[in-house]
Short mmCIF file of C-alpha atoms and ligand atoms in Angstrom, two decimals:
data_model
loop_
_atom_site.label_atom_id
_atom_site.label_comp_id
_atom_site.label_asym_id
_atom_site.label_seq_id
_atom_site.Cartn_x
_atom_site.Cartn_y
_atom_site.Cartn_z
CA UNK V 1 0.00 0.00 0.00
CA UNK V 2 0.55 3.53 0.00
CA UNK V 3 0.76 5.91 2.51
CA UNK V 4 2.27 10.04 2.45
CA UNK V 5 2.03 11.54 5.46
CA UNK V 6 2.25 15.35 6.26
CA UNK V 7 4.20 15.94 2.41
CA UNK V 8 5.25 19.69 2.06
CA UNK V 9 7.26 21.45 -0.77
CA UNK V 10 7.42 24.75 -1.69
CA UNK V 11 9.16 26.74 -4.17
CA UNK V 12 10.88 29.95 -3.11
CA UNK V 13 8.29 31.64 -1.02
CA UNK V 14 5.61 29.39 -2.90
CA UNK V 15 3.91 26.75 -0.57
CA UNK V 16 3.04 23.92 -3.05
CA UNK V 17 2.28 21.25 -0.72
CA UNK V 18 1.00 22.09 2.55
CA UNK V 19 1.04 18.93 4.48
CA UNK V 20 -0.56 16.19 2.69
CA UNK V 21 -2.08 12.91 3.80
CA UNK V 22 -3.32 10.40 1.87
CA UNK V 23 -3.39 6.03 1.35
CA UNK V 24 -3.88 4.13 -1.69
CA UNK V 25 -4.77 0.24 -0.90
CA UNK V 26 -3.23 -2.58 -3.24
CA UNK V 27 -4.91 -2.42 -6.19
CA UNK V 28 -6.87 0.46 -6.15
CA UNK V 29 -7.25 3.78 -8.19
CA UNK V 30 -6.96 6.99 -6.71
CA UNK V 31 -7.82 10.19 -8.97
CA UNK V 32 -6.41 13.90 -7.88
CA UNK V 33 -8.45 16.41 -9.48
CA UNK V 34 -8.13 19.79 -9.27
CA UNK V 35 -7.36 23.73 -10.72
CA UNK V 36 -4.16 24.16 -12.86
CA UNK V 37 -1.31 24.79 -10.64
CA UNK V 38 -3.05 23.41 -7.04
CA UNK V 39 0.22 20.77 -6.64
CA UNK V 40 -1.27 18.08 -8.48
CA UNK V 41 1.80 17.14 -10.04
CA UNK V 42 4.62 18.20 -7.41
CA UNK V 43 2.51 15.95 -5.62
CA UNK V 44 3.03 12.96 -7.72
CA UNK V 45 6.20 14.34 -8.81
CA UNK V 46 7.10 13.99 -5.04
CA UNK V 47 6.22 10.49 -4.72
CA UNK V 48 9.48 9.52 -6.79
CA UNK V 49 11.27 12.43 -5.49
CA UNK V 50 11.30 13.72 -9.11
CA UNK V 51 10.54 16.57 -6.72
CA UNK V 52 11.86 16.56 -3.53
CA UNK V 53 10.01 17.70 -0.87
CA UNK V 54 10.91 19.18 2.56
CA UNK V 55 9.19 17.24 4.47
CA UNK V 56 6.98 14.41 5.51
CA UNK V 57 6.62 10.49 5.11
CA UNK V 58 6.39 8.27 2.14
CA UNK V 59 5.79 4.91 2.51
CA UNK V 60 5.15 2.63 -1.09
CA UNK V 61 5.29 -1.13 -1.21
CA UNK V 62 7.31 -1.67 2.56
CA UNK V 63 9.76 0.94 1.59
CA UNK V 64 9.25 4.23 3.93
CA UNK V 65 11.18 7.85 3.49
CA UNK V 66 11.45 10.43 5.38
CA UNK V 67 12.24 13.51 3.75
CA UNK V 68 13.88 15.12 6.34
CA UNK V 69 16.54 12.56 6.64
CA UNK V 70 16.82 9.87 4.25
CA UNK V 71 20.07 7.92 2.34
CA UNK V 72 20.52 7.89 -1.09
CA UNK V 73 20.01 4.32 -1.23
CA UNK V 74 16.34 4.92 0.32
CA UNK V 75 15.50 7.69 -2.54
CA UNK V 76 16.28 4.62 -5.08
CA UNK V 77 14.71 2.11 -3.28
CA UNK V 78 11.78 4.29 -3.22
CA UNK V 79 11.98 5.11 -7.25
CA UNK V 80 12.34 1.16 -8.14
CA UNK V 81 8.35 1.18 -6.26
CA UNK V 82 6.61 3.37 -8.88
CA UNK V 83 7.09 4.36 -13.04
CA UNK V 84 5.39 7.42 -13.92
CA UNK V 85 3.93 8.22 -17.48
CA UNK V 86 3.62 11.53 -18.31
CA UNK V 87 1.56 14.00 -20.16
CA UNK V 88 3.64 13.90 -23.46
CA UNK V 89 4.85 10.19 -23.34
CA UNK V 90 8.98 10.91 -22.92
CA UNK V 91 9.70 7.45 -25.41
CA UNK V 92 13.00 7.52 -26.50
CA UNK V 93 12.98 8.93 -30.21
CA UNK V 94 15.50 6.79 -31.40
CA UNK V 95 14.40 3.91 -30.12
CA UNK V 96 11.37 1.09 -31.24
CA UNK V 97 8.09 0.27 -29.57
CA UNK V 98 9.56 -3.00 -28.38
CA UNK V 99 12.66 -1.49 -27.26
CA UNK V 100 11.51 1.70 -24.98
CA UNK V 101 9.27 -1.31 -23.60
CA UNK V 102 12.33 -3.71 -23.00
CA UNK V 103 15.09 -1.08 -22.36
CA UNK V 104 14.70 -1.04 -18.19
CA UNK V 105 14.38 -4.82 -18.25
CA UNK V 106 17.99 -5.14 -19.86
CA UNK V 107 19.75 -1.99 -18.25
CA UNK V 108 18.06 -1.93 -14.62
CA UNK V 109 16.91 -5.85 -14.13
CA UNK V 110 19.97 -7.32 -16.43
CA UNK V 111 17.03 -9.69 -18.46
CA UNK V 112 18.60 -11.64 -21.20
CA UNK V 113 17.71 -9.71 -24.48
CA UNK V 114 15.32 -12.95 -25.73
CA UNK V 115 13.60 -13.00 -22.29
CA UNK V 116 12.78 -9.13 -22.66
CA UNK V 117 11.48 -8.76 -25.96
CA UNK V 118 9.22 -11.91 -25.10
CA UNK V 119 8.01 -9.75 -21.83
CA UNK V 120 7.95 -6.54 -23.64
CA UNK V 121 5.63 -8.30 -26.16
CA UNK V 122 3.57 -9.66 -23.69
CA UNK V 123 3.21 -5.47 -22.77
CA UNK V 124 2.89 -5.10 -26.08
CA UNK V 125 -0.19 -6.91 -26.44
CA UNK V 126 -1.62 -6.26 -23.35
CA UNK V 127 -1.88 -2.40 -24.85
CA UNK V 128 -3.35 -3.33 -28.06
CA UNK V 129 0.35 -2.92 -30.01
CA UNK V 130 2.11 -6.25 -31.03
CA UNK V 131 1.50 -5.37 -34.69
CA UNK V 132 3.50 -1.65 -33.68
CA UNK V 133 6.82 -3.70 -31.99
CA UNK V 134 9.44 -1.75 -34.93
CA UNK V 135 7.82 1.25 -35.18
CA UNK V 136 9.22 4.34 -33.93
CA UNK V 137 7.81 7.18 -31.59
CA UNK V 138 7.44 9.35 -34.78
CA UNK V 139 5.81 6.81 -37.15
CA UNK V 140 3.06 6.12 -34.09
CA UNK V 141 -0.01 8.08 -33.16
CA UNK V 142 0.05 9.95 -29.87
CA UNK V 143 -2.32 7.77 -28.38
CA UNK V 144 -0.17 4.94 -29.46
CA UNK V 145 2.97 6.49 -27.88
CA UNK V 146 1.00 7.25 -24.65
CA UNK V 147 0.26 3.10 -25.15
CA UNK V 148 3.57 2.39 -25.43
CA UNK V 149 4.38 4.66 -21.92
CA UNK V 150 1.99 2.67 -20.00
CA UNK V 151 3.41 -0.92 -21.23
CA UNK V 152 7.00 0.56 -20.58
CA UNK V 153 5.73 1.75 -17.05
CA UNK V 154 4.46 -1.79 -16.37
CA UNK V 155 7.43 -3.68 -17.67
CA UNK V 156 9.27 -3.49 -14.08
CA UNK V 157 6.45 -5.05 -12.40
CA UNK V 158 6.41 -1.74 -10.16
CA UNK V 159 4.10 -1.54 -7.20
CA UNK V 160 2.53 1.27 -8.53
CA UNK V 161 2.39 3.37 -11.48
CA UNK V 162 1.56 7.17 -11.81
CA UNK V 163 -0.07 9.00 -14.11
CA UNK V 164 0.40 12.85 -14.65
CA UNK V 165 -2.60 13.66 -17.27
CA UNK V 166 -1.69 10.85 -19.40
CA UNK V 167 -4.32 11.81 -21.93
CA UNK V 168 -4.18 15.84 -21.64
CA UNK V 169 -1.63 16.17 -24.80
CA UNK V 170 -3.59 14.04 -27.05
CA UNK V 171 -6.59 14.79 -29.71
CA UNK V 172 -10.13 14.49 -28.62
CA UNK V 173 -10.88 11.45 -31.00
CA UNK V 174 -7.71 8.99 -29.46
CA UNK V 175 -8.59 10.48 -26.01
CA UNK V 176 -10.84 7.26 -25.72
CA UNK V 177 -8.36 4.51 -26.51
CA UNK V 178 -5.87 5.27 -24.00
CA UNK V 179 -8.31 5.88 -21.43
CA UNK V 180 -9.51 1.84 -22.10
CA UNK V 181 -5.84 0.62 -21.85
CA UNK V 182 -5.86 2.20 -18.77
CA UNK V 183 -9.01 0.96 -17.11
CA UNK V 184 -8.00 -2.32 -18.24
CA UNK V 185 -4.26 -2.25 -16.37
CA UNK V 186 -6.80 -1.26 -13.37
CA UNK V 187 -8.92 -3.94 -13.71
CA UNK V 188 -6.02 -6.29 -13.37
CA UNK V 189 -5.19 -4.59 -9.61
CA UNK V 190 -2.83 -2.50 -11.17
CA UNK V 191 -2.48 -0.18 -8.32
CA UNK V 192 -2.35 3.23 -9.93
CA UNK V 193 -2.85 7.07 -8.88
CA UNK V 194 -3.72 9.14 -11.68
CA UNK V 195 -3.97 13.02 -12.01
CA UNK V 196 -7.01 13.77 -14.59
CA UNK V 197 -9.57 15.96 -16.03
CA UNK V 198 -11.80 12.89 -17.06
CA UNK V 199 -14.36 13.09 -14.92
CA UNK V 200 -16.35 10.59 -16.51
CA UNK V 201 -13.30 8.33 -16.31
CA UNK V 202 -12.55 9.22 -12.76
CA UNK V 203 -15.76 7.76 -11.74
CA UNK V 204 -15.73 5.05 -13.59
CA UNK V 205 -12.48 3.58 -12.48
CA UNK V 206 -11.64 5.56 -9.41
CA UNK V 207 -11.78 3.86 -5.84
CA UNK V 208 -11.10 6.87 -4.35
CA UNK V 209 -10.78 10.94 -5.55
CA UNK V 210 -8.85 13.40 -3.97
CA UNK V 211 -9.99 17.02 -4.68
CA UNK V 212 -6.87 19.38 -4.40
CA UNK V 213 -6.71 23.25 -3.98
CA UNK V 214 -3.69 25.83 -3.44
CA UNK V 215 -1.73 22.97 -2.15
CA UNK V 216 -4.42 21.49 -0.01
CA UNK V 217 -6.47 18.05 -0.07
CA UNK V 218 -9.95 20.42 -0.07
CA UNK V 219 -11.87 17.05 0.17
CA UNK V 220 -11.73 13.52 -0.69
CA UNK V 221 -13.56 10.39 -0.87
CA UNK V 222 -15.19 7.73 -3.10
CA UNK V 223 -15.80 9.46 -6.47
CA UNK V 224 -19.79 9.17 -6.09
CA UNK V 225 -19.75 11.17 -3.28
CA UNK V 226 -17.18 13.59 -4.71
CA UNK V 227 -18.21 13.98 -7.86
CA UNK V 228 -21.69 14.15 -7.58
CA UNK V 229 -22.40 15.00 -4.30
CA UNK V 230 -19.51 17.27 -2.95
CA UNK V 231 -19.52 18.87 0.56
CA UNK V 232 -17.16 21.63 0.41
CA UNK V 233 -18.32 24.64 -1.87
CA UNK V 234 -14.89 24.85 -3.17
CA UNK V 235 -15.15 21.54 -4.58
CA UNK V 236 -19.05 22.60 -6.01
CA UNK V 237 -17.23 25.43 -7.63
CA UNK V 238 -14.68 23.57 -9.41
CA UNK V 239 -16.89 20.98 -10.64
CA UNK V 240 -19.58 23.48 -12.12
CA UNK V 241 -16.79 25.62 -13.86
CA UNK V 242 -15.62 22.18 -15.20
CA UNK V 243 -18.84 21.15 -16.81
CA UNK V 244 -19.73 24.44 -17.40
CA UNK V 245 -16.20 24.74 -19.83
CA UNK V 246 -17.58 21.15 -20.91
CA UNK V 247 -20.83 21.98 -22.34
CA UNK V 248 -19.32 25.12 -24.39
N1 ADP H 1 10.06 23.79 -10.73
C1 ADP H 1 9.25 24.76 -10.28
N2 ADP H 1 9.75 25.95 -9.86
C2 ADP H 1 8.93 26.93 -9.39
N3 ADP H 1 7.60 26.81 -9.29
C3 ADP H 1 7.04 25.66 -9.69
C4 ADP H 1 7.82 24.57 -10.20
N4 ADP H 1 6.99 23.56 -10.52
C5 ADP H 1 5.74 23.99 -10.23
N5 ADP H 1 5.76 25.24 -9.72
C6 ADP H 1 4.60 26.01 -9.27
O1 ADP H 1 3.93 25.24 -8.28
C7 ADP H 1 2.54 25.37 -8.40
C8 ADP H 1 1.91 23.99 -8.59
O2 ADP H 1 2.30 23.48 -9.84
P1 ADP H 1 1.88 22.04 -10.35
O3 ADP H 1 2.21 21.03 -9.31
O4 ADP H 1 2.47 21.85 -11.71
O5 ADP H 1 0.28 22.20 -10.44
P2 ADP H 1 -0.79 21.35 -11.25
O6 ADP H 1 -0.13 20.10 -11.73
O7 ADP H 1 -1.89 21.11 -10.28
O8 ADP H 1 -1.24 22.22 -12.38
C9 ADP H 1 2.29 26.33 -9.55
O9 ADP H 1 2.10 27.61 -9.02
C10 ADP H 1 3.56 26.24 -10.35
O10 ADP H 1 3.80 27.44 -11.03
MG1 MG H 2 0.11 19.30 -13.65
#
């Protein structure tokens, strides 16, 4: 499981994180929704000190940090728990499908080439994309690439994977497709936190939604009750802008 306790970062004079608390059970989907610029992404950025924050716990699959004193060795043992795929894929450009799928099975775990690419096509199918193995970044779709991310975030069999907007960069019309290859990694108990505007999708897949404000958790809960029935005006304001933007 998951569990950040009291996470704070700031930048400069800029509070980002103001003390954060959250958990994320094995296997489930937490959702962070929120205004541009709230933390959502220092926040997940955090969890793999991408970012690193001043203070507070982190605790993902047995491994536990503190922020305020921790080794090197923790910060990696921490970043082996988690792959992130991000809002404009990062593939390698000069490198296939099958290889930006295999490449951390060969450099970080030392797999036999033979016994990666059969793995990494494994991936590959499991994201709709054996017929795409040779093809590079360029030659693929972005919805495709953003397919190929989440395969080469699963290839390391981390406890959980993160997802900063995974489907914010792409056009309207392949928005759908990686937002299936997602729910499907979930349904297998991929344990997963995800930061999204899909509020459709949030429901639908979501065990739990956080609802985050100028560096605060405003509210949070199961998304039924957060999404549809919200307690906290600032939460009813958000959501009515949102659909309100929606319906234009
Ligand atoms: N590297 C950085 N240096 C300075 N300020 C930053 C940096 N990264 C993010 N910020 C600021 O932190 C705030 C939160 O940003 P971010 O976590 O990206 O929000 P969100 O993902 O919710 O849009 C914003 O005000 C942003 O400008
Ligand atoms: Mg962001």
């Amino acid at each position: 499981m998951i569990k950040v306790t009291n996470l704070k970062k700031r930048f400069g004079d800029l509070v980002v994180l103001n003390g954060i608390d959250f958990e994320v059970k094995d296997g489930e989907v937490l959702s962070i929704i929120g205004p541009s610029g709230s933390g959502k992404s220092t926040l997940i950025r955090c969890l793999n000190f991408l970012e690193r924050p001043e203070a507070g716990v982190i605790e993902i699959g047995g491994v536990r940090v503190d922020a305020e004193k921790c080794t090197n060795k923790e910060i990696r043992q921490l970043r082996l728990q988690t792959a992130m795929v991000f809002q404009n894929y990062n593939l390698f450009k000069n490198k296939t499908a099958l290889q930006n799928v295999t490449e951390s099975l060969i450099v970080v775990k030392k797999m036999p080439k033979k016994q990666a690419e059969e793995l990494g096509m494994e991936l590959l199918r499991q994201v709709g994309l054996e017929d795409k193995r040779d093809n590079y970044p360029a030659t693929l779709s972005g919805g495709q690439q953003q397919r190929v991310s989440i395969a080469r975030a699963l290839a390391l069999r981390p406890h959980a994977i993160l997802l900063d907007e995974p489907t914010s960069s792409l056009d309207p019309e392949l928005v759908s497709e990686v937002l299936q290859t997602i729910k499907k990694i979930a349904e297998m108990d991929t344990t997963m936190i995800i930061v999204t505007h899909e509020m459709d999708f949030a429901r639908d897949v979501s065990d739990h939604v956080i609802f985050m404000a100028d560096g605060n958790i405003v509210e949070q809960g199961p998304p039924a009750e957060l999404l549809d029935n919200p307690r906290k005006e600032r939460t009813k304001q958000f959501l009515r802008t949102f659909h309100a933007n929606r319906k234009r």
